[in-house]
Short mmCIF file of C-alpha atoms and ligand atoms in Angstrom, two decimals:
data_model
loop_
_atom_site.label_atom_id
_atom_site.label_comp_id
_atom_site.label_asym_id
_atom_site.label_seq_id
_atom_site.Cartn_x
_atom_site.Cartn_y
_atom_site.Cartn_z
CA MET A 1 86.44 -11.28 -113.03
CA LYS A 2 87.95 -14.40 -111.48
CA ILE A 3 86.04 -16.83 -109.28
CA LEU A 4 87.53 -19.72 -107.34
CA ILE A 5 85.28 -22.50 -106.09
CA VAL A 6 86.72 -24.65 -103.32
CA VAL A 7 84.98 -28.03 -103.27
CA LYS A 8 84.99 -31.10 -101.08
CA SER A 9 82.76 -33.77 -102.62
CA LYS A 10 83.58 -37.07 -100.99
CA HIS A 11 80.35 -39.11 -101.03
CA GLN A 12 78.94 -39.24 -104.59
CA GLY A 13 80.65 -36.34 -106.36
CA ASN A 14 77.35 -34.40 -106.25
CA THR A 15 78.78 -31.09 -105.07
CA GLN A 16 81.56 -31.27 -107.64
CA LYS A 17 78.92 -31.66 -110.38
CA ILE A 18 77.20 -28.50 -109.12
CA ALA A 19 80.52 -26.61 -109.21
CA GLU A 20 81.11 -27.87 -112.76
CA ALA A 21 77.66 -26.63 -113.82
CA MET A 22 78.54 -23.18 -112.45
CA ALA A 23 81.84 -23.25 -114.36
CA GLU A 24 79.92 -23.77 -117.64
CA VAL A 25 78.39 -20.28 -117.43
CA ALA A 26 80.86 -18.20 -115.38
CA PRO A 27 84.64 -17.55 -115.17
CA VAL A 28 85.15 -20.19 -112.51
CA THR A 29 88.23 -22.17 -111.51
CA ILE A 30 87.41 -25.27 -109.47
CA ALA A 31 89.87 -26.25 -106.73
CA MET A 32 89.40 -29.54 -104.97
CA LEU A 33 90.07 -28.87 -101.30
CA GLU A 34 93.04 -31.24 -101.32
CA ASP A 35 94.73 -29.11 -104.00
CA LEU A 36 93.99 -25.72 -102.48
CA LYS A 37 97.63 -25.00 -101.66
CA CYS A 38 98.22 -24.64 -105.42
CA TYR A 39 96.02 -21.52 -105.51
CA LYS A 40 96.43 -18.02 -104.12
CA LEU A 41 93.00 -16.97 -102.86
CA SER A 42 93.82 -13.25 -103.00
CA GLU A 43 94.16 -13.52 -106.80
CA PHE A 44 90.42 -14.16 -107.10
CA ASP A 45 87.60 -11.61 -106.88
CA ILE A 46 85.22 -14.12 -105.28
CA VAL A 47 85.92 -17.42 -103.51
CA GLY A 48 83.04 -19.89 -103.04
CA PHE A 49 83.03 -22.86 -100.69
CA GLY A 50 80.92 -26.00 -101.15
CA SER A 51 80.56 -29.58 -100.00
CA GLY A 52 77.98 -32.22 -99.23
CA ILE A 53 76.24 -31.99 -95.88
CA TYR A 54 77.28 -34.62 -93.37
CA PHE A 55 75.39 -34.84 -90.08
CA GLY A 56 73.93 -31.38 -90.56
CA LYS A 57 77.06 -29.49 -91.57
CA HIS A 58 79.62 -28.97 -94.31
CA ASP A 59 82.59 -31.29 -94.52
CA ASN A 60 84.89 -30.95 -91.51
CA GLU A 61 88.00 -30.38 -93.64
CA LEU A 62 86.26 -27.55 -95.50
CA ILE A 63 85.21 -25.98 -92.18
CA LYS A 64 88.81 -26.28 -90.98
CA CYS A 65 90.01 -24.56 -94.14
CA VAL A 66 87.61 -21.63 -93.60
CA LYS A 67 88.68 -21.40 -89.95
CA GLY A 68 92.24 -20.97 -91.20
CA LEU A 69 91.46 -18.01 -93.47
CA CYS A 70 92.95 -14.61 -92.69
CA ASN A 71 90.74 -11.72 -91.59
CA LYS A 72 91.21 -9.59 -94.72
CA LYS A 73 87.95 -8.41 -96.33
CA ALA A 74 87.01 -10.52 -99.34
CA TYR A 75 83.92 -11.71 -101.23
CA SER A 76 82.60 -15.23 -100.95
CA PHE A 77 79.59 -17.53 -101.27
CA VAL A 78 78.51 -20.87 -99.87
CA PHE A 79 76.81 -23.88 -101.42
CA SER A 80 76.00 -27.46 -100.57
CA THR A 81 74.19 -30.59 -101.69
CA SER A 82 72.22 -32.69 -99.24
CA SER A 83 69.66 -35.47 -99.23
CA SER A 84 67.08 -33.35 -97.44
CA LYS A 85 65.86 -29.86 -98.18
CA ASN A 86 67.18 -27.94 -95.15
CA PHE A 87 69.32 -25.82 -97.45
CA ARG A 88 69.19 -22.56 -95.50
CA LYS A 89 69.94 -24.26 -92.18
CA ASN A 90 72.67 -26.44 -93.73
CA ASN A 91 74.54 -23.42 -95.06
CA SER A 92 74.07 -21.13 -92.07
CA SER A 93 77.04 -22.12 -89.92
CA LEU A 94 79.57 -21.86 -92.77
CA ILE A 95 78.13 -18.44 -93.65
CA LYS A 96 78.55 -17.29 -90.04
CA LEU A 97 82.09 -18.63 -89.96
CA LEU A 98 83.01 -16.76 -93.15
CA GLU A 99 81.46 -13.56 -91.78
CA SER A 100 83.53 -13.96 -88.62
CA LYS A 101 86.56 -13.92 -90.95
CA ASN A 102 85.49 -10.55 -92.42
CA LYS A 103 84.18 -12.13 -95.64
CA VAL A 104 81.18 -10.62 -97.44
CA VAL A 105 78.96 -13.61 -98.19
CA LEU A 106 77.16 -12.67 -101.41
CA GLY A 107 74.71 -15.57 -101.23
CA SER A 108 74.18 -19.25 -100.63
CA PHE A 109 72.81 -22.13 -102.68
CA GLY A 110 71.66 -25.61 -101.84
CA CYS A 111 70.11 -28.45 -103.77
CA LEU A 112 69.35 -32.12 -103.32
CA GLY A 113 72.08 -34.69 -103.80
CA TYR A 114 71.69 -38.44 -103.91
CA GLY A 115 73.01 -40.11 -100.81
CA LYS A 116 73.09 -43.51 -99.17
CA LEU A 117 72.33 -43.28 -95.48
CA LEU A 118 72.54 -46.60 -93.65
CA PHE A 119 72.39 -48.26 -97.11
CA ILE A 120 69.09 -46.50 -97.85
CA PRO A 121 69.17 -44.39 -101.05
CA ILE A 122 67.72 -40.90 -100.62
CA SER A 123 67.04 -38.21 -103.24
CA ARG A 124 67.87 -40.49 -106.13
CA ASN A 125 68.59 -38.78 -109.50
CA HIS A 126 69.80 -35.55 -107.88
CA PRO A 127 71.36 -33.26 -108.71
CA ASP A 128 69.12 -33.12 -111.78
CA ILE A 129 68.77 -30.66 -114.65
CA ASP A 130 66.72 -28.22 -112.54
CA ASP A 131 69.41 -28.31 -109.83
CA PHE A 132 72.13 -27.56 -112.40
CA GLU A 133 70.12 -24.71 -113.89
CA GLY A 134 69.46 -23.36 -110.39
CA ALA A 135 73.20 -23.42 -109.67
CA GLN A 136 73.93 -21.59 -112.94
CA LYS A 137 71.37 -18.89 -112.19
CA PHE A 138 72.86 -18.59 -108.70
CA ILE A 139 76.44 -17.99 -109.87
CA LEU A 140 75.27 -15.38 -112.40
CA ASP A 141 73.37 -13.61 -109.57
CA ILE A 142 76.50 -13.73 -107.41
CA ILE A 143 78.46 -11.95 -110.13
CA GLU A 144 75.78 -9.24 -110.38
CA ARG A 145 75.74 -8.80 -106.58
CA TYR A 146 79.52 -8.51 -106.55
CA LYS A 147 79.47 -5.81 -109.25
CA PHE A 148 76.74 -3.93 -107.39
CA GLN A 149 78.67 -4.06 -104.10
CA ARG A 150 81.88 -2.87 -105.74
CA ASN A 151 80.11 0.11 -107.35
CA ASP A 152 78.32 1.05 -104.14
C1 FMN B 201 77.77 -40.02 -93.62
C2 FMN B 201 76.74 -39.15 -94.31
C3 FMN B 201 76.04 -38.21 -93.58
C4 FMN B 201 75.06 -37.42 -94.21
N1 FMN B 201 74.37 -36.49 -93.47
C5 FMN B 201 73.39 -35.77 -94.08
C6 FMN B 201 72.62 -34.84 -93.32
O1 FMN B 201 72.82 -34.62 -92.13
N2 FMN B 201 71.63 -34.15 -93.96
C7 FMN B 201 71.34 -34.36 -95.31
O2 FMN B 201 70.42 -33.72 -95.83
N3 FMN B 201 72.09 -35.21 -96.05
C8 FMN B 201 73.10 -35.93 -95.47
N4 FMN B 201 73.87 -36.78 -96.22
C9 FMN B 201 73.66 -36.85 -97.68
C10 FMN B 201 74.71 -35.99 -98.41
O3 FMN B 201 74.69 -34.67 -97.91
C11 FMN B 201 74.42 -35.95 -99.92
O4 FMN B 201 74.48 -37.24 -100.46
C12 FMN B 201 75.40 -35.03 -100.64
O5 FMN B 201 74.90 -34.74 -101.93
C13 FMN B 201 76.79 -35.62 -100.73
O6 FMN B 201 77.62 -34.71 -101.43
P1 FMN B 201 78.95 -35.19 -102.18
O7 FMN B 201 78.57 -36.29 -103.13
O8 FMN B 201 79.41 -33.95 -102.86
O9 FMN B 201 79.89 -35.63 -101.09
C14 FMN B 201 74.83 -37.58 -95.61
C15 FMN B 201 75.56 -38.53 -96.34
C16 FMN B 201 76.50 -39.31 -95.70
C17 FMN B 201 77.27 -40.34 -96.52
#
């Protein structure tokens, strides 16, 4: 089992911390988006994509990367950190984009991340221990869902 997590975490490093928490409990390689050309996506069983949410969506460069994927069937997941709790809505457009590229999206995860909007701090102290534990439970669930789908 090999999992690649592609991360763009440009504001506070929050999303990278979530990816690192996942990597503590699962066979995860973390690729910063800038370094993605060093990795061959087809060598991984599952590829996850995550970033902070900026103006209601994932990072533009991450979206561009997903738009550039081939249409071969593969397994993926989506995650994000954001200063407000619209997790499902925040992740929905990247999920749809992956599905349009013939990717099976096994699940999505979102949690709060500290941000400074117009100099005003929001969701201070996040991600916190509960967020990290939530991310770890999520990645273990993703592995189970993948195994179930493959045996189906
Ligand atoms: C320019 C900017 C725009 C943002 N837009 C949103 C937003 O639309 N919704 C939200 O919940 N959080 C928003 N945030 C907060 C970030 O999503 C949050 O801080 C996130 O954890 C940043 O992730 P990162 O540290 O991995 O880049 C914004 C932050 C910045 C700096």
